[in-house]
Coordinates of C-alpha atoms and ligand atoms in Angstrom, one line a residue:
X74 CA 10.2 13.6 -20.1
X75 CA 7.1 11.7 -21.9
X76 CA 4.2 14.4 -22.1
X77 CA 6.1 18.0 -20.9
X78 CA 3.7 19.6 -23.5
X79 CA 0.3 18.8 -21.8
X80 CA 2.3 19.1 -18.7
X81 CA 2.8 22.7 -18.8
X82 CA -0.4 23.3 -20.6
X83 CA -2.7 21.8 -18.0
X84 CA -0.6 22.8 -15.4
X85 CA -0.7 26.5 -16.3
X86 CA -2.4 28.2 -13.1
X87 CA -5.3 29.5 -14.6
X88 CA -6.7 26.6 -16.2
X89 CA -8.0 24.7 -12.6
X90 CA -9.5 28.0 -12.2
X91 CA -11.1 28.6 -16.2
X92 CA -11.9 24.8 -16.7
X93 CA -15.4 25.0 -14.8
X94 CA -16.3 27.2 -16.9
X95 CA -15.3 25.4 -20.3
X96 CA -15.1 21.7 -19.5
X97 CA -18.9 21.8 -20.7
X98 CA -17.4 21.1 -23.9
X99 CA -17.2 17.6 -23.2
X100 CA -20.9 17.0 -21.6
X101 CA -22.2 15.7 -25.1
X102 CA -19.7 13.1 -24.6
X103 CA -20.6 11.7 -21.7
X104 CA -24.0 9.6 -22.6
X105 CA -22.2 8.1 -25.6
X106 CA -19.4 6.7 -24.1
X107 CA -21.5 5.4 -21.2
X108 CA -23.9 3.5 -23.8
X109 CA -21.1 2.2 -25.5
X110 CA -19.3 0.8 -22.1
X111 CA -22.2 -0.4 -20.8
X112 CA -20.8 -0.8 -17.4
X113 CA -22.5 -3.2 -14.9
X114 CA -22.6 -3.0 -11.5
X115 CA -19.1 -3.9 -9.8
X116 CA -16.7 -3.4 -12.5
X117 CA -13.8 -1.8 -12.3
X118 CA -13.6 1.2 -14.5
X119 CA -10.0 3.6 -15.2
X120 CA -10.9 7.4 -16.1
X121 CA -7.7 8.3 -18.4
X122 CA -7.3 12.0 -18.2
X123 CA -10.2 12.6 -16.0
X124 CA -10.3 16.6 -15.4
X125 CA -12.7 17.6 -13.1
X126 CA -13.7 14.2 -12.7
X127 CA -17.7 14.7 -14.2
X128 CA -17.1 11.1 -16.4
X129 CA -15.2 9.6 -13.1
X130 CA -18.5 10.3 -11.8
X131 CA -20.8 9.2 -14.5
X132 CA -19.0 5.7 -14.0
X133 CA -18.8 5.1 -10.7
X134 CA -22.8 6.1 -10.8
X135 CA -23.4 2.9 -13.2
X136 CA -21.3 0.7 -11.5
X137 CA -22.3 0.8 -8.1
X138 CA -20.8 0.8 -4.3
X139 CA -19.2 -2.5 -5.4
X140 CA -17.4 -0.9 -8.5
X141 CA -14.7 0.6 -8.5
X142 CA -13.2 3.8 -10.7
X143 CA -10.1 5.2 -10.9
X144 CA -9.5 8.5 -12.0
X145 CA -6.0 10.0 -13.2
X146 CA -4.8 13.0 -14.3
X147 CA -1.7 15.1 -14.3
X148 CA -2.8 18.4 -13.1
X149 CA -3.2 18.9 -9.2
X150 CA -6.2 22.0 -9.7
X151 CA -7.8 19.1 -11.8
X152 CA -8.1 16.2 -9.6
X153 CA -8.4 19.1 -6.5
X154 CA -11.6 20.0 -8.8
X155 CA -12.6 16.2 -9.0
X156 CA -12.2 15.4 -5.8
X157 CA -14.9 18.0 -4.9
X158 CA -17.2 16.7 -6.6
X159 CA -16.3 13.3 -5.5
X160 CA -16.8 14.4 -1.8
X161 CA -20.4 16.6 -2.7
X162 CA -21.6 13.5 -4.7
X163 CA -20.3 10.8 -1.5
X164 CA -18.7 8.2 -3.9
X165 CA -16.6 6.3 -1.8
X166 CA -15.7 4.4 -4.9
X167 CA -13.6 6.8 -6.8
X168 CA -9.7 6.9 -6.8
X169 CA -8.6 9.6 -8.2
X170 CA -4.8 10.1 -8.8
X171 CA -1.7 12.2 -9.8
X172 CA -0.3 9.9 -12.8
X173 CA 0.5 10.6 -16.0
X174 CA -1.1 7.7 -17.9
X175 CA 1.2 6.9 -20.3
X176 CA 4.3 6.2 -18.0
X177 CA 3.2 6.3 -14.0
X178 CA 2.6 3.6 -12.1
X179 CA -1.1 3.9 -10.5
X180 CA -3.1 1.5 -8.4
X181 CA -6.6 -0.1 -9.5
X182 CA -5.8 -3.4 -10.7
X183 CA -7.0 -4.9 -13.1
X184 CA -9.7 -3.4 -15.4
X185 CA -12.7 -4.2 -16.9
X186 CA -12.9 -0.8 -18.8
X187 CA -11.4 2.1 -19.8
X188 CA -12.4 5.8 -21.4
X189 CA -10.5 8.8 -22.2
X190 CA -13.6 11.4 -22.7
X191 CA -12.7 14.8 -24.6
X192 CA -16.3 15.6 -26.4
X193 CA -16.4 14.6 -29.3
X194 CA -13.0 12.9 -29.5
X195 CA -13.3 10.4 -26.8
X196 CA -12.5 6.6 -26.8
X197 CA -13.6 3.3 -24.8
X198 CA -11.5 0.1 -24.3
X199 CA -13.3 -3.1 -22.9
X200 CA -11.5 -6.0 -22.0
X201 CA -13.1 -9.4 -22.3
X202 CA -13.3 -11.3 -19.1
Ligands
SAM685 C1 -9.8 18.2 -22.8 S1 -9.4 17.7 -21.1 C2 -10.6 16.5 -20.8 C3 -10.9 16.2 -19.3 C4 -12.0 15.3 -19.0 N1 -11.7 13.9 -19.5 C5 -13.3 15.8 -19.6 O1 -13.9 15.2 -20.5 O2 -13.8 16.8 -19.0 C6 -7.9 16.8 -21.3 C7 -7.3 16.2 -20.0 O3 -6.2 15.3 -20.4 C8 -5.3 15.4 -19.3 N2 -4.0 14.7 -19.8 C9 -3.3 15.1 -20.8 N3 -2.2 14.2 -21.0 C10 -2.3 13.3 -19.9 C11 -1.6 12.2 -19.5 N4 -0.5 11.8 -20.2 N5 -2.0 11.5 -18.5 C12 -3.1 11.9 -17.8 N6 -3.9 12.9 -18.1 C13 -3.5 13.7 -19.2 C14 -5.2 16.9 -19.1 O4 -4.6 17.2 -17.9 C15 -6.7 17.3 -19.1 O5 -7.3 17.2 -17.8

C-alpha cells in the first residue's frame, strides 16, 4: 500500500506520546504559511498532514465560524492529540480525519486552500475562485 513507510513511522506508539514535546519544530512555520494563504473569513481550508492539529487551528482562527478546515492525518495518537486541542480551543469548525492524503477519500468539499506545514519545509496551494 501507497505510504507504509510514514505509516509505521507515525504510527509507532511512542511518537503520539513524544510529539508534544518535539512538534515545536514546526512553530516557526506557522506565521509564514498563514501570511502567505491569507485566508479570509469563511473559506474552506484542508490541513494535509495536520499532527497535533496547532496549524488546523491557526486556520480555522483566520477564517472564522463560517470557515471551515479540515484536518487529516494518518496516525490515530495524532488527530487524538488534535482533537484536544480542538475541544480546549471550542472550534466547531475543524474536521479532523483518519485519511491518508494521497489516496483516501475524505469529506470537505471543495477547497479554497490548502497547507502541508513541516517547519521549514512547508507548502500552500490556493485555488482561484
Ligand atoms: C513532521 S509532521 C508535521 C505535522 C504538522 N503538520 C505540524 O506541522 O506540526 C508530519 C506529519 O505528516 C503525516 N503524514 C505523513 N504522510 C501522510 C499522508 N500520506 N497523509 C496524511 N498525513 C501524512 C504524519 O503522520 C505526521 O503527522
Amino acid at each position: 500500500m501507497a505510504n507504509d513507510a510514514q505509516r509505521e513511522v507515525w504510527n509507532a506508539q511512542d511518537v503520539a506520546e513524544t510529539w508534544p514535546r518535539t512538534e515545536h519544530i514546526s512553530d516557526p512555520g506557522t506565521a509564514p504559511l498563514m501570511e502567505a494563504l491569507n485566508l479570509q473569513p469563511g473559506e474552506r481550508v484542508l490541513d494535509v498532514a495536520c499532527g497535533g492539529g496547532k496549524t488546523t487551528l491557526a486556520a480555522a482562527r483566520a477564517i472564522g465560524p463560517t470557515g471551515h478546515v479540515t484536518g487529516v492525518d494518518i496516525p490515530d495518537g495524532m488527530l487524538a492529540l488534535a482533537k484536544r486541542r480542538q475541544a480546549e480551543a471550542g472550534f466547531g469548525n475543524i474536521e479532523l480525519a483518519l485519511a491518508d492524503a494521497q489516496i483516501d477519500p475524505f469529506s470537505g468539499g471543495l477547497f479554497d486552500a490548502a497547507l502541508a506545514s513541516s517547519g521549514s519545509c512547508s507548502s500552500t496551494i490556493r485555488w482561484p475562485h
